[in-house]
Short mmCIF file of C-alpha atoms in Angstrom, two decimals:
data_model
loop_
_atom_site.label_atom_id
_atom_site.label_comp_id
_atom_site.label_asym_id
_atom_site.label_seq_id
_atom_site.Cartn_x
_atom_site.Cartn_y
_atom_site.Cartn_z
CA ILE A 205 39.36 10.03 -4.07
CA ASP A 206 39.41 8.03 -0.84
CA TYR A 207 38.31 10.87 1.42
CA LYS A 208 35.27 10.81 3.68
CA LEU A 209 32.60 13.38 2.88
CA THR A 210 29.72 13.98 5.29
CA ASN A 211 26.53 15.67 4.08
CA SER A 212 28.57 17.33 1.37
CA SER A 213 28.27 18.04 -2.33
CA VAL A 214 30.74 16.86 -4.92
CA GLU A 215 31.33 18.69 -8.20
CA ASN A 216 33.30 17.93 -11.34
CA THR A 217 33.60 20.90 -13.68
CA GLY A 218 36.59 19.49 -15.59
CA SER A 219 36.66 16.95 -18.39
CA GLY A 220 38.22 14.06 -16.45
CA LYS A 221 36.49 11.34 -14.44
CA LEU A 222 36.12 11.77 -10.68
CA VAL A 223 35.84 8.56 -8.64
CA MET A 224 34.73 8.61 -4.98
CA THR A 225 35.75 5.42 -3.15
CA HIS A 226 35.27 6.04 0.60
CA ALA A 227 32.69 3.58 1.98
CA GLU A 228 31.26 6.08 4.49
CA ASN A 229 30.51 8.98 2.16
CA THR A 230 27.19 10.73 2.67
CA LEU A 231 26.43 13.18 -0.13
CA SER A 232 23.71 15.79 -0.43
CA GLY A 233 24.44 16.78 -4.01
CA VAL A 234 26.26 15.53 -7.09
CA PHE A 235 27.15 18.04 -9.80
CA ALA A 236 28.73 16.30 -12.80
CA ALA A 237 28.60 19.38 -15.00
CA GLY A 238 31.75 18.86 -17.07
CA GLY A 239 33.15 15.42 -16.33
CA ASP A 240 31.95 12.00 -15.18
CA ILE A 241 31.43 11.19 -11.50
CA THR A 242 31.43 7.65 -10.11
CA VAL A 243 30.61 6.78 -6.49
CA MET A 244 31.89 3.39 -5.29
CA ASN A 245 31.21 1.32 -2.15
CA GLN A 246 27.72 2.81 -1.75
CA ALA A 247 26.17 -0.10 0.11
CA LEU A 248 23.20 1.97 1.29
CA ALA A 249 20.96 4.09 -0.93
CA LEU A 250 22.49 7.43 -1.88
CA ASN A 251 19.96 10.08 -0.83
CA LEU A 252 20.59 13.33 -2.68
CA ASP A 253 18.90 16.70 -2.61
CA ASP A 254 20.20 17.59 -6.08
CA LEU A 255 21.70 15.79 -9.05
CA VAL A 256 23.20 17.48 -12.12
CA VAL A 257 24.56 15.49 -15.06
CA GLY A 258 25.80 17.64 -17.93
CA GLU A 259 25.68 17.19 -21.67
CA GLY A 260 27.33 13.91 -22.68
CA VAL A 261 28.39 13.24 -19.06
CA SER A 262 27.88 10.07 -17.00
CA PHE A 263 26.99 9.60 -13.35
CA SER A 264 27.42 6.15 -11.82
CA ALA A 265 26.97 4.65 -8.37
CA TYR A 266 27.89 1.12 -7.29
CA ARG A 267 27.42 -0.85 -4.08
CA GLY A 268 30.91 -2.35 -4.20
CA GLU A 269 34.30 -1.86 -5.79
CA THR A 270 33.44 -3.09 -9.30
CA GLU A 271 31.63 -1.16 -12.02
CA LEU A 272 29.19 -3.92 -12.95
CA PRO A 273 25.47 -3.52 -13.78
CA GLU A 274 24.47 -5.96 -11.06
CA GLN A 275 26.33 -3.80 -8.53
CA GLU A 276 24.51 -0.55 -9.33
CA ALA A 277 23.40 1.34 -6.23
CA VAL A 278 20.09 3.10 -5.56
CA VAL A 279 20.19 6.91 -5.92
CA SER A 280 17.15 8.75 -4.56
CA VAL A 281 16.69 12.46 -5.36
CA SER A 282 14.32 14.66 -3.35
CA GLN A 283 14.63 18.21 -4.73
CA SER A 284 15.97 18.64 -8.25
CA VAL A 285 17.64 16.89 -11.17
CA SER A 286 19.11 18.49 -14.27
CA PHE A 287 20.16 16.42 -17.26
CA GLY A 288 21.98 17.73 -20.31
CA ALA A 289 21.49 16.24 -23.76
CA GLY A 290 23.14 12.83 -23.90
CA ALA A 291 23.51 12.47 -20.13
CA HIS A 292 23.94 8.87 -18.95
CA ILE A 293 23.02 7.24 -15.62
CA ASN A 294 24.46 3.99 -14.24
CA ALA A 295 22.44 3.77 -11.02
CA ASP A 296 18.92 2.79 -10.00
CA LEU A 297 17.37 6.26 -10.06
CA LYS A 298 14.43 7.26 -7.83
CA LEU A 299 12.81 10.61 -8.56
CA GLN A 300 10.68 11.36 -5.53
CA SER A 301 7.46 13.36 -5.34
CA GLY A 302 8.22 17.08 -5.44
CA VAL A 303 11.38 16.77 -7.55
CA ARG A 304 11.90 19.37 -10.28
CA VAL A 305 13.09 17.59 -13.44
CA GLU A 306 15.04 19.64 -15.98
CA MET A 307 15.94 17.80 -19.18
CA ASN A 308 17.53 19.12 -22.36
CA GLY A 309 17.08 15.85 -24.20
CA PRO A 310 16.66 12.12 -23.64
CA VAL A 311 18.68 10.51 -20.84
CA SER A 312 20.22 7.09 -21.41
CA MET A 313 20.40 4.55 -18.61
CA GLY A 314 21.60 1.07 -17.88
CA SER A 315 19.52 0.65 -14.75
CA ASP A 316 16.11 0.87 -13.06
CA LEU A 317 13.94 4.00 -12.97
CA TYR A 318 11.40 4.91 -10.29
CA LEU A 319 8.88 7.72 -10.78
CA PHE A 320 6.30 9.09 -8.35
CA PHE A 321 3.30 11.40 -8.57
CA GLY A 322 3.79 15.12 -7.94
CA MET A 323 7.01 15.99 -9.79
CA THR A 324 7.40 19.09 -11.96
CA LEU A 325 9.16 19.65 -15.26
CA GLY A 326 11.76 22.36 -15.79
CA GLY A 327 11.32 25.00 -18.46
CA SER A 328 13.24 23.35 -21.31
CA MET A 329 11.39 20.02 -21.35
CA LEU A 330 8.09 21.69 -20.47
CA GLU A 331 8.46 23.99 -23.49
CA THR A 332 9.39 21.05 -25.70
CA LEU A 333 6.27 19.11 -24.72
CA THR A 334 3.84 22.00 -24.90
CA SER A 335 5.08 22.86 -28.40
CA THR A 336 5.09 19.27 -29.70
CA GLU A 337 2.42 18.53 -32.29
CA GLN A 338 -0.42 16.19 -31.42
CA GLY A 339 0.29 12.63 -32.42
CA GLN A 340 3.99 12.93 -31.63
CA THR A 341 6.02 11.56 -28.73
CA VAL A 342 9.00 12.90 -26.78
CA VAL A 343 11.50 10.43 -25.30
CA LEU A 344 12.53 11.04 -21.70
CA PHE A 345 14.62 7.97 -20.78
CA SER A 346 16.06 5.05 -22.76
CA GLY A 347 17.97 1.92 -21.76
CA ILE A 348 15.73 1.25 -18.74
CA ASP A 349 16.16 -2.16 -17.11
CA ARG A 350 12.94 -1.97 -15.07
CA LEU A 351 10.39 0.81 -14.67
CA TYR A 352 8.53 1.42 -11.42
CA LEU A 353 5.58 3.83 -11.23
CA CYS A 354 4.67 4.75 -7.66
CA GLY A 355 6.53 1.64 -6.50
CA GLU A 356 4.76 -0.74 -8.89
CA GLU A 357 6.97 -2.52 -11.43
CA GLN A 358 5.71 -2.20 -15.00
CA THR A 359 6.35 -5.64 -16.45
CA ASP A 360 4.26 -4.94 -19.56
CA ALA A 361 4.47 -2.17 -22.10
CA ILE A 362 2.35 0.93 -21.55
CA ALA A 363 0.33 2.02 -24.57
CA LEU A 364 -1.75 5.12 -25.18
CA SER A 365 -4.89 3.06 -24.62
CA HIS A 366 -3.88 2.47 -20.99
CA GLY A 367 -4.63 6.12 -20.34
CA ILE A 368 -1.83 6.79 -17.83
CA SER A 369 -1.76 10.56 -17.59
CA ALA A 370 1.70 12.14 -17.57
CA SER A 371 0.12 15.11 -15.82
CA GLU A 372 -0.27 12.98 -12.68
CA TYR A 373 3.51 12.60 -12.53
CA PHE A 374 4.47 16.07 -13.80
CA VAL A 375 1.86 18.33 -12.30
CA ASN A 376 2.78 21.45 -14.26
CA LEU A 377 2.26 19.58 -17.54
CA ILE A 378 -1.39 20.53 -17.70
CA SER A 379 -3.79 18.50 -19.83
CA SER A 380 -7.05 19.80 -21.24
CA GLN A 381 -9.98 18.54 -23.29
CA GLU A 382 -8.09 19.52 -26.46
CA ARG A 383 -4.56 18.45 -25.54
CA SER A 384 -3.46 15.68 -23.23
CA TYR A 385 -0.24 13.96 -22.25
CA TYR A 386 0.26 10.24 -21.64
CA LEU A 387 3.10 8.01 -20.49
CA LEU A 388 4.27 5.40 -22.99
CA TYR A 389 6.67 2.58 -22.16
CA ASP A 390 8.25 0.25 -24.72
CA ASN A 391 10.07 -2.68 -23.12
CA GLU A 392 10.09 -5.07 -26.06
CA GLN A 393 13.86 -5.47 -25.73
CA PRO A 394 14.88 -6.52 -22.18
CA GLY A 395 17.09 -3.91 -20.57
CA GLU A 396 16.34 -1.41 -23.33
CA GLY A 397 13.09 0.12 -22.09
CA VAL A 398 12.08 3.52 -23.46
CA LEU A 399 9.86 5.93 -21.52
CA SER A 400 8.15 8.64 -23.55
CA ILE A 401 5.37 11.18 -23.26
CA ALA A 402 2.77 11.17 -26.02
CA VAL A 403 0.90 14.31 -27.00
CA SER A 404 -2.69 13.52 -27.91
CA GLY A 405 -5.89 15.33 -28.84
CA LEU A 406 -7.79 12.91 -26.63
CA ALA A 407 -9.06 14.08 -23.27
CA VAL A 408 -7.57 12.24 -20.31
CA PRO A 409 -9.88 9.26 -19.71
CA GLU A 410 -11.17 8.02 -16.42
CA PRO A 411 -8.52 5.87 -14.68
CA THR A 412 -8.24 2.45 -16.27
CA SER A 413 -7.57 -0.73 -14.34
CA SER A 414 -3.89 -0.19 -15.24
CA MET A 415 -3.91 3.19 -13.52
CA LEU A 416 -5.89 1.84 -10.60
CA GLY A 417 -3.30 -0.88 -10.28
CA LEU A 418 -0.62 1.75 -9.76
CA MET A 419 -2.71 3.10 -6.89
CA GLY A 420 -3.14 -0.37 -5.41
CA LEU A 421 -6.82 -0.58 -6.26
CA ALA A 422 -6.78 -3.16 -9.01
CA SER A 423 -4.47 -5.35 -11.05
CA PRO A 424 -3.28 -3.97 -14.40
CA GLN A 425 -4.87 -5.44 -17.53
CA GLU A 426 -2.88 -6.82 -20.38
CA GLU A 427 -1.75 -4.26 -22.92
CA VAL A 428 -4.23 -3.20 -25.56
CA ARG A 429 -2.65 -1.55 -28.57
CA GLY A 430 -4.52 1.04 -30.57
CA ASP A 431 -4.08 3.83 -33.05
CA PHE A 432 -2.47 6.99 -31.82
CA PRO A 433 -4.76 9.93 -32.65
#
């Protein structure tokens, strides 16, 4: 569709693919509930209030006219995202502080992911995590090219021993002395990073140098692997 939209939402409830090509589109919401949505010629970051990507549906955004990984655009969301099981993202996704994140299963990507402190989890994923047994992990995103936490690129894997509390990022995922939640990041295969939340019986430790590094107070240490209690 080569039609200019200004501060508008676009929705695809059908099963076909909707392609937006106008170079001056400004969108406030993308709702790919039933079929794929692709936004082309998005030279500037796409700043959305809301993003919905349904079960098995893809959302893509590119800076130019070709659907190539190196042309993926930045998509920043400020209010809410909702991902169905098997949703796929081809865009560098920024989930800003205050965003409500609803997930019904892992989301696959082929792009960068940015997370910030102060998000909340929607009921489905929150229930999944709070009912997960200690010692288990729940995958949030796979296929990550690069992961950024509070603007800091995570070039190394993140293990349980780094003590990065998931409750700092998802503030309604409340940790206690008996049950705590940690971010894990496996980037052994380039471009195939996996971000998970681990459920542990360990209390959240004092911030490590890795955590302090995210806050700009110190440089992250090298990864230390350990047993997962």
